[in-house]
PDB file of C-alpha atoms in Angstrom:
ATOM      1  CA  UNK Y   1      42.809 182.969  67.151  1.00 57.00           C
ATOM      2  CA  UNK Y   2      42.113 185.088  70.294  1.00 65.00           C
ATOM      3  CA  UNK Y   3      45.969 186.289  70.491  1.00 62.00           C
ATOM      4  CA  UNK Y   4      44.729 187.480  66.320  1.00 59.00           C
ATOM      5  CA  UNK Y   5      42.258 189.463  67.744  1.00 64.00           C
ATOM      6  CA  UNK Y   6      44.130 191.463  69.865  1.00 67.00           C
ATOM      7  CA  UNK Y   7      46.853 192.284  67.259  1.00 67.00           C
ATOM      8  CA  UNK Y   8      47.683 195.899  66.530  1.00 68.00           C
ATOM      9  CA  UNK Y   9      48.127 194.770  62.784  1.00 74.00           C
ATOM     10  CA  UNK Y  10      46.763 191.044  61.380  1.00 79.00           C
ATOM     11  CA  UNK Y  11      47.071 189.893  57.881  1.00 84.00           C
ATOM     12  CA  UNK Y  12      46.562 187.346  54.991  1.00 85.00           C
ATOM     13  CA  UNK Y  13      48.576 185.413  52.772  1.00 85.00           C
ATOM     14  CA  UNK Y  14      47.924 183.579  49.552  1.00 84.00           C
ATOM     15  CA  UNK Y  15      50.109 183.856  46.185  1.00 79.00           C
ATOM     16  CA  UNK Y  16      47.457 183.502  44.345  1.00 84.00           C
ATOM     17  CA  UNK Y  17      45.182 186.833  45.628  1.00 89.00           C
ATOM     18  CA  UNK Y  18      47.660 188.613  43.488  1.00 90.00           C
ATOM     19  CA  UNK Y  19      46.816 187.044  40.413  1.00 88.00           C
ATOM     20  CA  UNK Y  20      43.098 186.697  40.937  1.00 89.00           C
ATOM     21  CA  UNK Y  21      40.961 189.502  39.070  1.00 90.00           C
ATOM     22  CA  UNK Y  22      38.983 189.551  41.617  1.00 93.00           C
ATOM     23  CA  UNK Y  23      40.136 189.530  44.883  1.00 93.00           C
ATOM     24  CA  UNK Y  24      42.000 192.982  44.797  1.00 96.00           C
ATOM     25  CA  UNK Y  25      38.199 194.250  44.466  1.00 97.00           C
ATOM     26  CA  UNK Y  26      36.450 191.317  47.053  1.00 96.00           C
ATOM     27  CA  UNK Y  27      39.120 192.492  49.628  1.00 95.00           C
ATOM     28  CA  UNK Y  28      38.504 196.191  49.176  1.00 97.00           C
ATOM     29  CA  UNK Y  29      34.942 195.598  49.557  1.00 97.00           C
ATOM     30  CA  UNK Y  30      35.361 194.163  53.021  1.00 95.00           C
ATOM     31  CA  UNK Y  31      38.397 195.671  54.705  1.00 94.00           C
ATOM     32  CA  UNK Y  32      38.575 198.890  52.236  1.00 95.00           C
ATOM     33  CA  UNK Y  33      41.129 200.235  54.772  1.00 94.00           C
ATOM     34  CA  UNK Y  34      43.674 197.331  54.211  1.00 95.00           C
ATOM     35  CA  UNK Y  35      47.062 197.707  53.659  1.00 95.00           C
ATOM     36  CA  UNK Y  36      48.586 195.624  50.824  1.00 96.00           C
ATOM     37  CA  UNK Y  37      52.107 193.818  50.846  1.00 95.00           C
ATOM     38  CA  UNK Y  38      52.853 192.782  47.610  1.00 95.00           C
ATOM     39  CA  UNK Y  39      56.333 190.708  47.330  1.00 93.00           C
ATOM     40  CA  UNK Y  40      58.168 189.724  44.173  1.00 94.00           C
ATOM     41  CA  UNK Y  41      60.980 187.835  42.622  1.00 92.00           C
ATOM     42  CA  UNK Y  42      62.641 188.071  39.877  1.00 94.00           C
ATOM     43  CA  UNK Y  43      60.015 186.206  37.216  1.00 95.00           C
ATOM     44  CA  UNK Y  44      62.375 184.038  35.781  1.00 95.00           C
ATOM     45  CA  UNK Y  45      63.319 182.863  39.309  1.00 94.00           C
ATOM     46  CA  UNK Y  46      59.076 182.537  39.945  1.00 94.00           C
ATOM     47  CA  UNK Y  47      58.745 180.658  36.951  1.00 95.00           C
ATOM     48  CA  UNK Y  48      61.314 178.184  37.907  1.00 95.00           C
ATOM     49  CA  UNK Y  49      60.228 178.461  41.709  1.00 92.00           C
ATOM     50  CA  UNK Y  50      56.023 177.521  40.661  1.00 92.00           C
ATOM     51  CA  UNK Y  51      57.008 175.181  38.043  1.00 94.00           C
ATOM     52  CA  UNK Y  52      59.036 173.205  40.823  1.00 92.00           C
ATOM     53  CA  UNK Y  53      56.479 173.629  43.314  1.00 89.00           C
ATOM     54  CA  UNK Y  54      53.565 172.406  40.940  1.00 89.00           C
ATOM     55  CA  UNK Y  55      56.192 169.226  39.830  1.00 89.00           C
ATOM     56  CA  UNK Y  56      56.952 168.709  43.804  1.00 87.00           C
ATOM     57  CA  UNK Y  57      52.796 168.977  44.656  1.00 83.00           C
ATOM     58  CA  UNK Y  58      51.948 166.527  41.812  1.00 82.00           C
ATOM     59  CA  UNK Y  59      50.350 169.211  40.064  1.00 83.00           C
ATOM     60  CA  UNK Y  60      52.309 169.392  37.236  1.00 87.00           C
ATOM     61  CA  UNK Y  61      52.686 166.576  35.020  1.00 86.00           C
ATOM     62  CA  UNK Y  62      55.442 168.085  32.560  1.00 91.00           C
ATOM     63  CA  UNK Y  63      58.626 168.055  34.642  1.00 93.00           C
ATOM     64  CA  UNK Y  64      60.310 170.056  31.976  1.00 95.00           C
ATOM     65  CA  UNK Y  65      59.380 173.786  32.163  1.00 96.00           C
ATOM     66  CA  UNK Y  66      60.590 174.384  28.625  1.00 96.00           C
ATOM     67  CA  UNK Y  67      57.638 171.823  27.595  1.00 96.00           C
ATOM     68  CA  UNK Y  68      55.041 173.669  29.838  1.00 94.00           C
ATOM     69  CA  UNK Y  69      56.149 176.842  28.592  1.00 96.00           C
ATOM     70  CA  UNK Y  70      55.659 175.653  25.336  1.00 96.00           C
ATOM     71  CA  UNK Y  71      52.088 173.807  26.133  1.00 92.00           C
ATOM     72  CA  UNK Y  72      50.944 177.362  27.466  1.00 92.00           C
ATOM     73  CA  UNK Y  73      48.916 177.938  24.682  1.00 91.00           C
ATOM     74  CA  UNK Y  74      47.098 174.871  25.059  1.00 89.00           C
ATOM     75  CA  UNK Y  75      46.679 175.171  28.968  1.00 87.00           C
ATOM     76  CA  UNK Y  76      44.984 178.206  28.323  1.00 85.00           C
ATOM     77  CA  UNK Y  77      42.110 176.771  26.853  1.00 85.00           C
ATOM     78  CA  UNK Y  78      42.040 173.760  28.948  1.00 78.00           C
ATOM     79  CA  UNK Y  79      39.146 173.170  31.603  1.00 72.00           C
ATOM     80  CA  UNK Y  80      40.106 172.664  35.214  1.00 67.00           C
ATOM     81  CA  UNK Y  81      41.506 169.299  36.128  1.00 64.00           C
ATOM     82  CA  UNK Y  82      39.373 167.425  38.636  1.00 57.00           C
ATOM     83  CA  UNK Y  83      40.567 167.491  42.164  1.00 61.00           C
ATOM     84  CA  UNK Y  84      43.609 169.393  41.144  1.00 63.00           C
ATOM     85  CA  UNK Y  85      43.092 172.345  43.728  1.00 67.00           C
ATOM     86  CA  UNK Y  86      44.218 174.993  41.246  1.00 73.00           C
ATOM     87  CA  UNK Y  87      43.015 176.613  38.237  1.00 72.00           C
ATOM     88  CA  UNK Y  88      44.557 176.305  34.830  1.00 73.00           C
ATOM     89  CA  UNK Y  89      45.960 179.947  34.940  1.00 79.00           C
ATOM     90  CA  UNK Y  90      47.739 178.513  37.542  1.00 84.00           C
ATOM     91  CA  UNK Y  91      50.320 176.298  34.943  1.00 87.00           C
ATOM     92  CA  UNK Y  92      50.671 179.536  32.514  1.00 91.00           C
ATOM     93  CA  UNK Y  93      53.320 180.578  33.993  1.00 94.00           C
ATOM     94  CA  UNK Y  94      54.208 183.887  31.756  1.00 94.00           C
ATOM     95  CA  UNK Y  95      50.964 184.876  33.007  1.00 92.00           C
ATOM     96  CA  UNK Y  96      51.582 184.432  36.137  1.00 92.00           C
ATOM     97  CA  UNK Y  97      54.338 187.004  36.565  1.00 94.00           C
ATOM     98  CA  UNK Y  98      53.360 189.733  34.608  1.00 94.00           C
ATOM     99  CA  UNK Y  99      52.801 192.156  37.432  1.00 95.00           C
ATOM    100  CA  UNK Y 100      52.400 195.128  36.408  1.00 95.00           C
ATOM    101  CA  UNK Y 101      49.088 194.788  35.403  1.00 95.00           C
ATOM    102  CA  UNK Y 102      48.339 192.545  38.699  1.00 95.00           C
ATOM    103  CA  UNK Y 103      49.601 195.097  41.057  1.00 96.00           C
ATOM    104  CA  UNK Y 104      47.651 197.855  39.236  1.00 97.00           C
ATOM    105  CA  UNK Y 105      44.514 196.028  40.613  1.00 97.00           C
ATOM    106  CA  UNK Y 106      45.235 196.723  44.129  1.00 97.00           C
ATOM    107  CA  UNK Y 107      46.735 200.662  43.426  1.00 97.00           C
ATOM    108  CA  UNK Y 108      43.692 201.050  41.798  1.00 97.00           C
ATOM    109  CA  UNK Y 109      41.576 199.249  44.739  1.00 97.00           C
ATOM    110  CA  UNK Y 110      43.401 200.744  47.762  1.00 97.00           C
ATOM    111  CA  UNK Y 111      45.198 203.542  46.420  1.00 97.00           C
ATOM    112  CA  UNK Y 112      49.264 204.196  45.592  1.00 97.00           C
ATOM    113  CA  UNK Y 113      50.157 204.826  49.458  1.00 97.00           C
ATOM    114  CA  UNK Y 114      48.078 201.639  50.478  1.00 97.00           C
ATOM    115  CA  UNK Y 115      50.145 199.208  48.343  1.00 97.00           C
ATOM    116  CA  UNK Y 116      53.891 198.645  49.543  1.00 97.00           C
ATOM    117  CA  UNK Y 117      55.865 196.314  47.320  1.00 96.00           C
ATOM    118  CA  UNK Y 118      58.689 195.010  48.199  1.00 95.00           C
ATOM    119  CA  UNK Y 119      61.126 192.986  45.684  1.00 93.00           C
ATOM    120  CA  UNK Y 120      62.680 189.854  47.388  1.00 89.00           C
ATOM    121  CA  UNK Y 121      66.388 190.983  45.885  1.00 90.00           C
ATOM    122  CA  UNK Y 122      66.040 194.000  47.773  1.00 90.00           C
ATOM    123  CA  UNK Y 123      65.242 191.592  50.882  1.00 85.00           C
ATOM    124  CA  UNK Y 124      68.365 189.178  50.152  1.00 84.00           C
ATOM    125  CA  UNK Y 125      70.884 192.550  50.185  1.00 89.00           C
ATOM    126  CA  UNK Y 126      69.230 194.430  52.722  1.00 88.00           C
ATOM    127  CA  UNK Y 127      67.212 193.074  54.408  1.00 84.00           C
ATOM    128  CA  UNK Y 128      67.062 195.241  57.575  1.00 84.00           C
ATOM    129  CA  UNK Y 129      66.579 197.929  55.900  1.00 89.00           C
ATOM    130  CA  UNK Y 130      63.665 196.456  53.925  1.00 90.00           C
ATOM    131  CA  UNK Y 131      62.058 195.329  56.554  1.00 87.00           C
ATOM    132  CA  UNK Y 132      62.405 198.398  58.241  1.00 90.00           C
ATOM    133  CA  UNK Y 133      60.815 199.787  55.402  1.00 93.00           C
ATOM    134  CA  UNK Y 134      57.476 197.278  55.608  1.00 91.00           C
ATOM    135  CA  UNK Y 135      57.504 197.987  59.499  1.00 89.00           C
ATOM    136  CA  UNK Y 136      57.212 201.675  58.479  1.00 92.00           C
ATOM    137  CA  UNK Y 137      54.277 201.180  55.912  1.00 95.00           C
ATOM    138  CA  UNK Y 138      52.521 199.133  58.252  1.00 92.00           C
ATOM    139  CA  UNK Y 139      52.870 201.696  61.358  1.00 90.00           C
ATOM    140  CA  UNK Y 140      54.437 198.778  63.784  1.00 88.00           C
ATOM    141  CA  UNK Y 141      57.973 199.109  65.815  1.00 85.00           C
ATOM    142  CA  UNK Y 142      60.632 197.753  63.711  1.00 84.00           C
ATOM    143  CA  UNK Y 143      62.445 194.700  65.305  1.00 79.00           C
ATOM    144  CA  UNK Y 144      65.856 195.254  66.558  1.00 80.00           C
ATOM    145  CA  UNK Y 145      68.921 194.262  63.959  1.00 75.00           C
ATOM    146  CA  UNK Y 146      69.990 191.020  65.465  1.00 78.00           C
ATOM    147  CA  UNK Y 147      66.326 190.056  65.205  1.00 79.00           C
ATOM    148  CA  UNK Y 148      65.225 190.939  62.323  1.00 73.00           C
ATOM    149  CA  UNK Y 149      68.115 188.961  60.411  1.00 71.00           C
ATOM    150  CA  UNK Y 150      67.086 185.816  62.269  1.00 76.00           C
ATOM    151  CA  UNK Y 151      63.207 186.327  61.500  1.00 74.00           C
ATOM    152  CA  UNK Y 152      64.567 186.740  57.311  1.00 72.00           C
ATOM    153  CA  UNK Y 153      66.538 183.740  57.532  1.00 71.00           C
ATOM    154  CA  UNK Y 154      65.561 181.661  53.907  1.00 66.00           C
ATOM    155  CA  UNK Y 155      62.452 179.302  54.227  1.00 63.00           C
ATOM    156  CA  UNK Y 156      61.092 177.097  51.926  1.00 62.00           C
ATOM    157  CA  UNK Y 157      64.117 176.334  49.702  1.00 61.00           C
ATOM    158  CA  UNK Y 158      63.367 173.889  46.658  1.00 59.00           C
ATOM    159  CA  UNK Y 159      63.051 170.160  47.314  1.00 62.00           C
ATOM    160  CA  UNK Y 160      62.371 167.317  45.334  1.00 62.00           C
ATOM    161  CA  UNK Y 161      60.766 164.458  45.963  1.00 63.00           C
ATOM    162  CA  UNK Y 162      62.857 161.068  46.147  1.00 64.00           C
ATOM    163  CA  UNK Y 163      59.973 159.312  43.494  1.00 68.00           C
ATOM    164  CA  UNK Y 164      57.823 161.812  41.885  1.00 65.00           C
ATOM    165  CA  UNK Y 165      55.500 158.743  40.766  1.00 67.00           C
ATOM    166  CA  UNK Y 166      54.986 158.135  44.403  1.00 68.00           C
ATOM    167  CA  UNK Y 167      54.970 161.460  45.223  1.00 63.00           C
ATOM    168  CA  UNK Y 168      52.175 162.298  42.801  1.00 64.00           C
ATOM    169  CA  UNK Y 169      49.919 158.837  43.272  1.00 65.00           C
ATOM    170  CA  UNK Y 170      50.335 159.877  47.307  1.00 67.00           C
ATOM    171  CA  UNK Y 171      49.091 163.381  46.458  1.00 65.00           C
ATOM    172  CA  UNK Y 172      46.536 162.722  43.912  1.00 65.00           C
ATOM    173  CA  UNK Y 173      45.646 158.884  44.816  1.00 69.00           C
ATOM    174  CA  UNK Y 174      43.199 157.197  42.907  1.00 70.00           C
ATOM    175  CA  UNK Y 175      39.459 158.131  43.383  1.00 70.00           C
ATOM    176  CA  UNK Y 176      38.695 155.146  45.337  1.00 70.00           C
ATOM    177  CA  UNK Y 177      41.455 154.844  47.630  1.00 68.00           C
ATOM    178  CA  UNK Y 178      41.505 158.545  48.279  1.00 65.00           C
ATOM    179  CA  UNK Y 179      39.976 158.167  51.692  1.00 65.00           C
ATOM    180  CA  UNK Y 180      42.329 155.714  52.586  1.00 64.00           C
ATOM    181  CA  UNK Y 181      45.234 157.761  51.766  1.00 59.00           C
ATOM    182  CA  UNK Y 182      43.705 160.900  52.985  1.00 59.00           C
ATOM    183  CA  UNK Y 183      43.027 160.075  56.367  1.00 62.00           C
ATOM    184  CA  UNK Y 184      45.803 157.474  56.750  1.00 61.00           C
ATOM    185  CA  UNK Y 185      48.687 160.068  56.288  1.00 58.00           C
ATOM    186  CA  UNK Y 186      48.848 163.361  57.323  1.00 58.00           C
ATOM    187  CA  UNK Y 187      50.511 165.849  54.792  1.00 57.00           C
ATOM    188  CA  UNK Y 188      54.007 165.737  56.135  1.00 56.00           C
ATOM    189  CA  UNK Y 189      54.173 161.726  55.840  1.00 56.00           C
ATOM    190  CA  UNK Y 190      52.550 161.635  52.359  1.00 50.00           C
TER     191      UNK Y 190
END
């Protein structure tokens, strides 16, 4: 977008670049002078938090997460599921939040004072002060108090669907009326 283009600072956003092997590396490669952001939650609370989303999406059969936990094994060796949009890794969800290693792809990338991580607890108590913090790392004018507590307002809070059959058939319909659905309702009806 043109108003992108004139931005002192622009960005990226996917959950998954973390996780990815590769993209610490594909990212370097192109924008070696990039400044990384990497926020985390407590891991049990982004087990429970992708689980729900995956169950929510329809891309997560098991419902229980002490089941998929247990299936881990299994979904490890599995092949990706047509159409599903995500890779297997995806519904290992130990895997998914061991950081350490994860984040040591970007230090090692971009470099320790490159890489600012921020932990959402430390947003929930202060979150001012941690934003303050990012604004600092990033070299832009922090936002005044009043502000900056109405831009960290929660988003995104857990939902369920009302009929997670429906739910799932409307996300994942049936090969041949997937056109149907697809261009009949937007995302936000589905």
């Amino acid at each position: 977008p043109p108003a992108a283009a004139a931005a002192r600072r622009r960005g990226d956003v996917s959950v998954f670049y973390l996780c990815s092997t590769t993209a610490a590396a594909e990212i370097a490669a192109v924008a070696p002078d990039a400044r990384i952001i990497v926020a985390l939650r407590d891991p049990v609370a982004a087990v429970r938090a992708l689980h729900a989303q995956l169950v929510y999406n329809g891309n997560e059969r098991e419902t229980d997460l002490a089941n998929a936990l247990a299936d881990e094994p299994a979904r490890r060796r599995a092949a990706p599921a047509p159409d599903d949009g995500y890779p297997p890794a995806v519904r290992c969800y130990r895997d998914m939040v061991r950081w350490a290693p994860q984040i040591e792809r970007y230090i090692e990338a971009f470099g320790r004072s490159r890489v600012h991580v921020v932990r959402l607890e430390d947003l929930a108590a202060a979150p001012v002060d941690t934003f303050d913090a990012l604004c600092r790392f990033l070299g832009v004018d922090p936002l005044p108090p009043a502000a900056a507590r109405a831009a960290l307002r929660p988003r995104n809070t857990a939902r369920a669907p009302r009929s997670a059959s429906l739910h799932r058939w409307l996300h994942h319909p049936p090969p041949s009326l997937r056109r149907v659905v697809r261009m009949g309702l937007p995302g936000a009806a589905r």
